[in-house]
mmCIF file of C-alpha atoms in Angstrom:
data_model
loop_
_atom_site.group_PDB
_atom_site.id
_atom_site.type_symbol
_atom_site.label_atom_id
_atom_site.label_comp_id
_atom_site.label_asym_id
_atom_site.label_seq_id
_atom_site.Cartn_x
_atom_site.Cartn_y
_atom_site.Cartn_z
ATOM 1 C CA MET A 1 35.536 52.029 -89.148
ATOM 2 C CA ASP A 2 38.907 53.686 -88.368
ATOM 3 C CA ILE A 3 41.047 50.848 -86.997
ATOM 4 C CA VAL A 4 43.877 53.112 -85.803
ATOM 5 C CA LEU A 5 41.381 55.264 -83.908
ATOM 6 C CA GLN A 6 39.815 52.137 -82.404
ATOM 7 C CA ILE A 7 43.236 50.930 -81.223
ATOM 8 C CA LYS A 8 43.939 54.303 -79.612
ATOM 9 C CA GLU A 9 40.571 54.279 -77.862
ATOM 10 C CA GLU A 10 41.162 50.767 -76.507
ATOM 11 C CA TYR A 11 44.833 51.387 -75.683
ATOM 12 C CA ARG A 12 44.477 51.693 -71.903
ATOM 13 C CA LYS A 13 42.773 48.285 -71.719
ATOM 14 C CA PHE A 14 45.710 46.430 -73.290
ATOM 15 C CA THR A 15 48.361 44.614 -71.270
ATOM 16 C CA LYS A 16 51.963 45.816 -71.380
ATOM 17 C CA SER A 17 52.898 43.338 -74.113
ATOM 18 C CA GLU A 18 49.697 44.011 -76.073
ATOM 19 C CA LYS A 19 50.547 47.730 -76.062
ATOM 20 C CA LYS A 20 53.738 46.885 -77.968
ATOM 21 C CA VAL A 21 51.607 45.303 -80.673
ATOM 22 C CA ALA A 22 49.200 48.257 -80.544
ATOM 23 C CA ASP A 23 52.086 50.702 -81.030
ATOM 24 C CA TYR A 24 53.244 48.716 -84.046
ATOM 25 C CA PHE A 25 49.811 48.850 -85.708
ATOM 26 C CA ILE A 26 49.378 52.564 -84.975
ATOM 27 C CA GLU A 27 52.730 53.431 -86.532
ATOM 28 C CA ASN A 28 52.891 50.794 -89.288
ATOM 29 C CA TYR A 29 49.297 49.912 -90.175
ATOM 30 C CA LYS A 30 50.013 50.149 -93.930
ATOM 31 C CA ASP A 31 52.784 47.562 -93.643
ATOM 32 C CA ALA A 32 50.877 45.365 -91.196
ATOM 33 C CA ILE A 33 48.573 43.943 -93.883
ATOM 34 C CA ASN A 34 51.593 42.207 -95.443
ATOM 35 C CA GLU A 35 52.832 40.649 -92.195
ATOM 36 C CA SER A 36 52.102 37.340 -90.470
ATOM 37 C CA ILE A 37 51.418 36.748 -86.788
ATOM 38 C CA GLN A 38 54.953 35.415 -86.369
ATOM 39 C CA SER A 39 56.627 38.393 -88.059
ATOM 40 C CA ILE A 40 54.586 40.912 -86.043
ATOM 41 C CA ALA A 41 55.500 39.074 -82.842
ATOM 42 C CA ALA A 42 59.187 39.152 -83.789
ATOM 43 C CA THR A 43 59.087 42.851 -84.711
ATOM 44 C CA THR A 44 57.337 43.830 -81.467
ATOM 45 C CA ASP A 45 59.429 41.505 -79.280
ATOM 46 C CA THR A 46 56.298 39.719 -78.089
ATOM 47 C CA SER A 47 54.792 36.307 -78.863
ATOM 48 C CA PRO A 48 52.282 34.989 -81.418
ATOM 49 C CA ALA A 49 49.872 34.411 -78.525
ATOM 50 C CA THR A 50 50.117 38.101 -77.592
ATOM 51 C CA VAL A 51 49.337 39.161 -81.161
ATOM 52 C CA ILE A 52 46.299 36.860 -81.202
ATOM 53 C CA ARG A 53 45.058 38.261 -77.861
ATOM 54 C CA PHE A 54 45.469 41.791 -79.219
ATOM 55 C CA VAL A 55 43.412 40.936 -82.313
ATOM 56 C CA LYS A 56 40.700 39.307 -80.188
ATOM 57 C CA ALA A 57 40.621 42.359 -77.903
ATOM 58 C CA LEU A 58 39.664 44.431 -80.960
ATOM 59 C CA LYS A 59 36.712 42.045 -81.544
ATOM 60 C CA PHE A 60 38.171 40.435 -84.673
ATOM 61 C CA ASP A 61 38.056 36.676 -85.210
ATOM 62 C CA GLY A 62 41.616 36.597 -86.514
ATOM 63 C CA LEU A 63 44.481 38.575 -88.026
ATOM 64 C CA GLN A 64 43.062 38.050 -91.523
ATOM 65 C CA GLN A 65 39.853 39.876 -90.594
ATOM 66 C CA LEU A 66 41.824 42.734 -89.021
ATOM 67 C CA LYS A 67 43.932 43.047 -92.188
ATOM 68 C CA LEU A 68 40.798 43.287 -94.320
ATOM 69 C CA ALA A 69 39.428 46.035 -92.082
ATOM 70 C CA ILE A 70 42.701 47.988 -92.304
ATOM 71 C CA ALA A 71 42.780 47.610 -96.085
ATOM 72 C CA ALA A 72 39.177 48.834 -96.292
ATOM 73 C CA ASP A 73 40.139 51.868 -94.183
ATOM 74 C CA MET A 74 43.020 52.645 -96.520
ATOM 75 C CA ASP A 75 40.691 52.551 -99.534
ATOM 76 C CA SER A 76 38.080 54.753 -97.869
ATOM 77 C CA GLN A 77 40.741 57.408 -97.249
ATOM 78 C CA LYS A 78 41.416 57.837 -100.987
ATOM 79 C CA PRO A 79 39.925 61.227 -101.947
ATOM 80 C CA ASP A 80 39.430 60.624 -105.662
ATOM 81 C CA ILE A 81 37.341 58.035 -107.518
ATOM 82 C CA THR A 82 39.617 58.008 -110.571
ATOM 83 C CA ASP A 83 42.682 55.879 -111.269
ATOM 84 C CA GLU A 84 46.040 57.453 -110.468
ATOM 85 C CA ILE A 85 48.191 54.933 -112.314
ATOM 86 C CA ILE A 86 49.066 57.485 -115.002
ATOM 87 C CA HIS A 87 49.322 61.257 -115.211
ATOM 88 C CA PRO A 88 49.059 63.451 -118.336
ATOM 89 C CA LYS A 89 52.693 64.557 -117.912
ATOM 90 C CA ASP A 90 54.100 61.025 -117.546
ATOM 91 C CA GLY A 91 56.618 59.757 -120.068
ATOM 92 C CA LEU A 92 56.845 56.146 -121.196
ATOM 93 C CA TYR A 93 59.409 55.312 -118.490
ATOM 94 C CA GLU A 94 57.091 56.615 -115.742
ATOM 95 C CA ILE A 95 54.152 54.639 -117.143
ATOM 96 C CA VAL A 96 56.201 51.427 -117.226
ATOM 97 C CA GLU A 97 57.491 51.949 -113.675
ATOM 98 C CA LYS A 98 54.058 52.827 -112.291
ATOM 99 C CA ASN A 99 52.477 49.797 -113.917
ATOM 100 C CA LYS A 100 55.222 47.560 -112.512
ATOM 101 C CA ARG A 101 54.816 48.944 -108.988
ATOM 102 C CA ASN A 102 51.046 48.672 -109.232
ATOM 103 C CA LEU A 103 51.265 45.030 -110.320
ATOM 104 C CA VAL A 104 53.758 44.031 -107.614
ATOM 105 C CA LYS A 105 51.801 45.846 -104.900
ATOM 106 C CA SER A 106 48.503 44.241 -105.923
ATOM 107 C CA ILE A 107 49.926 40.714 -106.040
ATOM 108 C CA GLU A 108 51.678 41.138 -102.681
ATOM 109 C CA LYS A 109 48.449 42.378 -101.132
ATOM 110 C CA LEU A 110 46.544 39.447 -102.662
ATOM 111 C CA TYR A 111 48.843 36.886 -101.046
ATOM 112 C CA ALA A 112 48.834 38.772 -97.747
ATOM 113 C CA LEU A 113 45.037 38.595 -97.635
ATOM 114 C CA MET A 114 44.692 34.974 -98.810
ATOM 115 C CA ASP A 115 42.771 32.642 -96.520
ATOM 116 C CA MET A 116 44.344 29.202 -96.995
ATOM 117 C CA ASP A 117 41.329 27.362 -95.566
ATOM 118 C CA LEU A 118 39.027 28.980 -98.124
ATOM 119 C CA ILE A 119 41.536 28.332 -100.911
ATOM 120 C CA GLU A 120 41.600 24.644 -99.944
ATOM 121 C CA LYS A 121 37.797 24.466 -99.917
ATOM 122 C CA SER A 122 37.683 26.115 -103.347
ATOM 123 C CA ILE A 123 40.190 23.615 -104.709
ATOM 124 C CA ASP A 124 38.003 20.762 -103.432
ATOM 125 C CA ALA A 125 34.843 22.353 -104.840
ATOM 126 C CA ILE A 126 36.346 22.578 -108.327
ATOM 127 C CA ASP A 127 38.381 19.378 -108.280
ATOM 128 C CA LEU A 128 35.612 17.112 -106.966
ATOM 129 C CA ALA A 129 32.803 18.558 -109.089
ATOM 130 C CA LYS A 130 31.280 16.508 -111.887
ATOM 131 C CA LYS A 131 31.070 19.706 -113.945
ATOM 132 C CA VAL A 132 32.500 23.156 -113.297
ATOM 133 C CA TYR A 133 30.382 26.117 -114.401
ATOM 134 C CA LEU A 134 32.195 29.445 -114.821
ATOM 135 C CA PHE A 135 30.576 32.849 -115.060
ATOM 136 C CA GLY A 136 31.802 36.422 -115.373
ATOM 137 C CA VAL A 137 30.810 39.531 -117.327
ATOM 138 C CA GLY A 138 33.200 41.871 -119.158
ATOM 139 C CA ALA A 139 36.744 41.716 -117.775
ATOM 140 C CA SER A 140 35.643 38.977 -115.364
ATOM 141 C CA GLY A 141 34.566 36.980 -118.409
ATOM 142 C CA ILE A 142 38.121 37.242 -119.766
ATOM 143 C CA VAL A 143 39.394 35.752 -116.509
ATOM 144 C CA CYS A 144 36.847 32.923 -116.782
ATOM 145 C CA TYR A 145 37.922 32.252 -120.364
ATOM 146 C CA ASP A 146 41.511 31.805 -119.168
ATOM 147 C CA ILE A 147 40.714 29.341 -116.369
ATOM 148 C CA ASN A 148 38.248 27.557 -118.671
ATOM 149 C CA TYR A 149 41.097 26.883 -121.116
ATOM 150 C CA LYS A 150 43.451 25.677 -118.387
ATOM 151 C CA LEU A 151 40.970 23.381 -116.653
ATOM 152 C CA SER A 152 39.894 21.938 -120.001
ATOM 153 C CA ARG A 153 43.508 21.059 -120.803
ATOM 154 C CA ILE A 154 43.719 18.842 -117.712
ATOM 155 C CA GLY A 155 40.480 17.005 -118.443
ATOM 156 C CA LYS A 156 37.963 18.916 -116.340
ATOM 157 C CA ASP A 157 34.416 19.120 -117.674
ATOM 158 C CA VAL A 158 33.962 22.893 -117.824
ATOM 159 C CA VAL A 159 30.907 24.876 -118.928
ATOM 160 C CA PHE A 160 31.505 28.492 -119.935
ATOM 161 C CA ASN A 161 29.976 31.003 -122.322
ATOM 162 C CA ASN A 162 30.217 34.791 -122.347
ATOM 163 C CA ASP A 163 26.622 35.105 -123.544
ATOM 164 C CA ILE A 164 24.381 35.539 -120.478
ATOM 165 C CA HIS A 165 21.415 33.914 -122.215
ATOM 166 C CA LEU A 166 23.389 30.797 -123.147
ATOM 167 C CA GLN A 167 24.826 30.654 -119.639
ATOM 168 C CA LEU A 168 21.331 30.703 -118.155
ATOM 169 C CA VAL A 169 20.328 27.912 -120.538
ATOM 170 C CA ASN A 170 23.340 25.885 -119.356
ATOM 171 C CA LEU A 171 22.367 26.455 -115.732
ATOM 172 C CA ASN A 172 19.123 24.561 -116.325
ATOM 173 C CA PHE A 173 21.245 21.414 -116.128
ATOM 174 C CA ILE A 174 23.422 22.231 -113.108
ATOM 175 C CA THR A 175 23.112 19.741 -110.232
ATOM 176 C CA LYS A 176 24.294 19.286 -106.663
ATOM 177 C CA GLU A 177 27.233 17.278 -108.037
ATOM 178 C CA ASP A 178 28.549 20.367 -109.834
ATOM 179 C CA SER A 179 30.251 23.583 -108.785
ATOM 180 C CA CYS A 180 29.804 27.133 -110.045
ATOM 181 C CA VAL A 181 32.574 29.745 -109.943
ATOM 182 C CA CYS A 182 31.197 33.295 -110.163
ATOM 183 C CA VAL A 183 33.629 36.166 -110.766
ATOM 184 C CA SER A 184 32.681 39.800 -110.143
ATOM 185 C CA TYR A 185 35.183 42.379 -108.893
ATOM 186 C CA SER A 186 32.475 44.509 -107.278
ATOM 187 C CA GLY A 187 30.493 41.485 -106.141
ATOM 188 C CA ASN A 188 27.335 43.262 -107.264
ATOM 189 C CA THR A 189 27.181 42.539 -111.006
ATOM 190 C CA LYS A 190 23.494 41.794 -111.574
ATOM 191 C CA GLU A 191 24.016 38.930 -114.029
ATOM 192 C CA THR A 192 26.651 37.233 -111.873
ATOM 193 C CA VAL A 193 24.557 37.504 -108.722
ATOM 194 C CA LEU A 194 21.610 35.946 -110.586
ATOM 195 C CA VAL A 195 23.762 33.020 -111.750
ATOM 196 C CA ALA A 196 25.013 32.450 -108.189
ATOM 197 C CA GLU A 197 21.429 32.410 -106.903
ATOM 198 C CA ILE A 198 20.348 29.858 -109.523
ATOM 199 C CA ALA A 199 23.360 27.604 -108.890
ATOM 200 C CA LYS A 200 22.877 27.816 -105.131
ATOM 201 C CA LYS A 201 19.192 26.926 -105.420
ATOM 202 C CA ALA A 202 20.121 23.883 -107.528
ATOM 203 C CA GLY A 203 22.375 22.644 -104.726
ATOM 204 C CA ALA A 204 25.667 23.179 -106.553
ATOM 205 C CA LYS A 205 28.719 24.291 -104.588
ATOM 206 C CA THR A 206 29.162 28.009 -105.278
ATOM 207 C CA VAL A 207 32.503 29.826 -105.231
ATOM 208 C CA GLY A 208 32.481 33.619 -105.483
ATOM 209 C CA ILE A 209 35.497 35.775 -106.324
ATOM 210 C CA CYS A 210 35.172 39.482 -105.558
ATOM 211 C CA CYS A 211 36.864 42.364 -103.758
ATOM 212 C CA TYR A 212 36.673 42.561 -99.980
ATOM 213 C CA GLY A 213 33.809 44.419 -98.349
ATOM 214 C CA LYS A 214 30.067 43.843 -98.230
ATOM 215 C CA ASN A 215 28.453 42.799 -101.506
ATOM 216 C CA GLU A 216 25.653 40.600 -102.803
ATOM 217 C CA LEU A 217 27.842 37.808 -104.187
ATOM 218 C CA SER A 218 29.514 37.112 -100.841
ATOM 219 C CA LYS A 219 26.084 36.790 -99.195
ATOM 220 C CA ILE A 220 25.064 34.017 -101.599
ATOM 221 C CA CYS A 221 28.135 31.878 -102.275
ATOM 222 C CA ASP A 222 29.222 28.946 -100.115
ATOM 223 C CA ILE A 223 32.834 30.067 -100.442
ATOM 224 C CA THR A 224 33.991 33.634 -101.087
ATOM 225 C CA LEU A 225 37.555 34.393 -102.158
ATOM 226 C CA ARG A 226 38.681 38.009 -101.944
ATOM 227 C CA VAL A 227 40.970 40.096 -104.126
ATOM 228 C CA PRO A 228 42.359 43.506 -103.089
ATOM 229 C CA HIS A 229 40.117 46.526 -103.559
ATOM 230 C CA ASP A 230 42.757 48.474 -105.503
ATOM 231 C CA GLU A 231 40.719 50.033 -108.298
ATOM 232 C CA ARG A 232 38.606 53.154 -108.146
ATOM 233 C CA GLU A 233 35.016 53.614 -109.231
ATOM 234 C CA LEU A 234 36.186 55.313 -112.442
ATOM 235 C CA ARG A 235 39.015 53.180 -113.818
ATOM 236 C CA LEU A 236 41.003 53.150 -117.035
ATOM 237 C CA GLY A 237 40.477 49.403 -117.289
ATOM 238 C CA ALA A 238 40.350 46.261 -115.165
ATOM 239 C CA ILE A 239 44.113 45.984 -114.644
ATOM 240 C CA SER A 240 44.803 45.238 -110.972
ATOM 241 C CA SER A 241 41.564 43.303 -110.490
ATOM 242 C CA ARG A 242 42.184 41.199 -113.598
ATOM 243 C CA ASN A 243 45.776 40.424 -112.579
ATOM 244 C CA THR A 244 44.925 39.490 -108.993
ATOM 245 C CA THR A 245 41.952 37.339 -110.021
ATOM 246 C CA LEU A 246 44.044 35.559 -112.662
ATOM 247 C CA THR A 247 46.746 34.927 -110.057
ATOM 248 C CA LEU A 248 44.204 33.609 -107.556
ATOM 249 C CA LEU A 249 42.699 31.195 -110.083
ATOM 250 C CA ASP A 250 46.163 30.184 -111.304
ATOM 251 C CA THR A 251 46.991 29.198 -107.719
ATOM 252 C CA ILE A 252 43.902 26.988 -107.579
ATOM 253 C CA TYR A 253 44.682 25.528 -111.008
ATOM 254 C CA LEU A 254 48.259 24.671 -109.997
ATOM 255 C CA ALA A 255 47.048 23.021 -106.784
ATOM 256 C CA ILE A 256 44.574 20.854 -108.725
ATOM 257 C CA THR A 257 47.287 19.994 -111.248
ATOM 258 C CA HIS A 258 49.602 19.004 -108.408
ATOM 259 C CA ARG A 259 46.994 16.599 -107.024
ATOM 260 C CA HIS A 260 46.787 14.704 -110.306
ATOM 261 C CA TYR A 261 50.240 15.344 -111.692
ATOM 262 C CA PRO A 262 50.941 12.042 -113.535
ATOM 263 C CA GLU A 263 47.560 12.034 -115.321
ATOM 264 C CA VAL A 264 47.683 15.779 -115.968
ATOM 265 C CA LEU A 265 51.139 15.541 -117.494
ATOM 266 C CA HIS A 266 49.846 12.898 -119.902
ATOM 267 C CA ASP A 267 46.829 15.065 -120.845
ATOM 268 C CA ILE A 268 48.959 18.158 -121.438
ATOM 269 C CA GLU A 269 51.412 16.211 -123.587
ATOM 270 C CA ALA A 270 48.527 14.780 -125.629
ATOM 271 C CA THR A 271 47.076 18.265 -126.122
ATOM 272 C CA ARG A 272 50.468 19.609 -127.150
ATOM 273 C CA ASP A 273 50.848 16.855 -129.730
ATOM 274 C CA LEU A 274 47.429 17.636 -131.212
ATOM 275 C CA ILE A 275 48.220 21.336 -131.521
ATOM 276 C CA LYS A 276 51.642 20.526 -132.937
ATOM 277 C CA ARG A 277 49.953 18.785 -135.864
ATOM 278 C CA LEU A 278 48.520 22.153 -136.915
ATOM 279 C CA ARG A 279 52.031 23.559 -137.208
ATOM 280 C CA ASP A 280 53.511 20.714 -139.228
#
């Protein structure tokens, strides 16, 4: 779907004020994914209600859905399947600068695309669960290892193992009182999809983390959180996807910590004291 083309085709149907918003999206669609309803209204000298009507006229449920469609269009326009973060002629300075820009751009896009309602539901799913099961393969497993460590430090009962066979054994004991967080950048990792299916069948609350677009994981999970689709099919390594997924889970972790701050502070201090004994 070409969103800009769709806007141009629908242009004559818009009201005078809606055409101002349409002009903004046609000329600034790349910047639009980082803007809010209020900022777009201010830029176009219209109102938030006008922006919402414009979005609805394009058959989108909300601005968030329109942003996702624009971002998907931008990705589909990339001609090459390989990463462009480095070039054979780059010096160290260029590599450092490119990596910095790539990181900042990915994180900004992540926050622009965040759905606060889904974030809140994910926080509840993890915080209220009797046990939290984590699953990810490869680079996604590294992300799970990180959040496993953090949640364990604040007293959460977390189940995680990189070995798929051991993870499947653990899933024999998952119940409707538990939650299962499944991480797969593509959303189509066979092992991760299988785990989500098993957890869902057991009645556990399932949270999927994947890139935007259609994929198997998002069809199964109760809650699907999206990260930007910034990496190509042939990539040098999971850099952007790892960073954005870590940031997303860090946000959830901080929100849970905030809910139980006095108790969490005590747990973290106790853990620090235990580790300190190893250094003495």
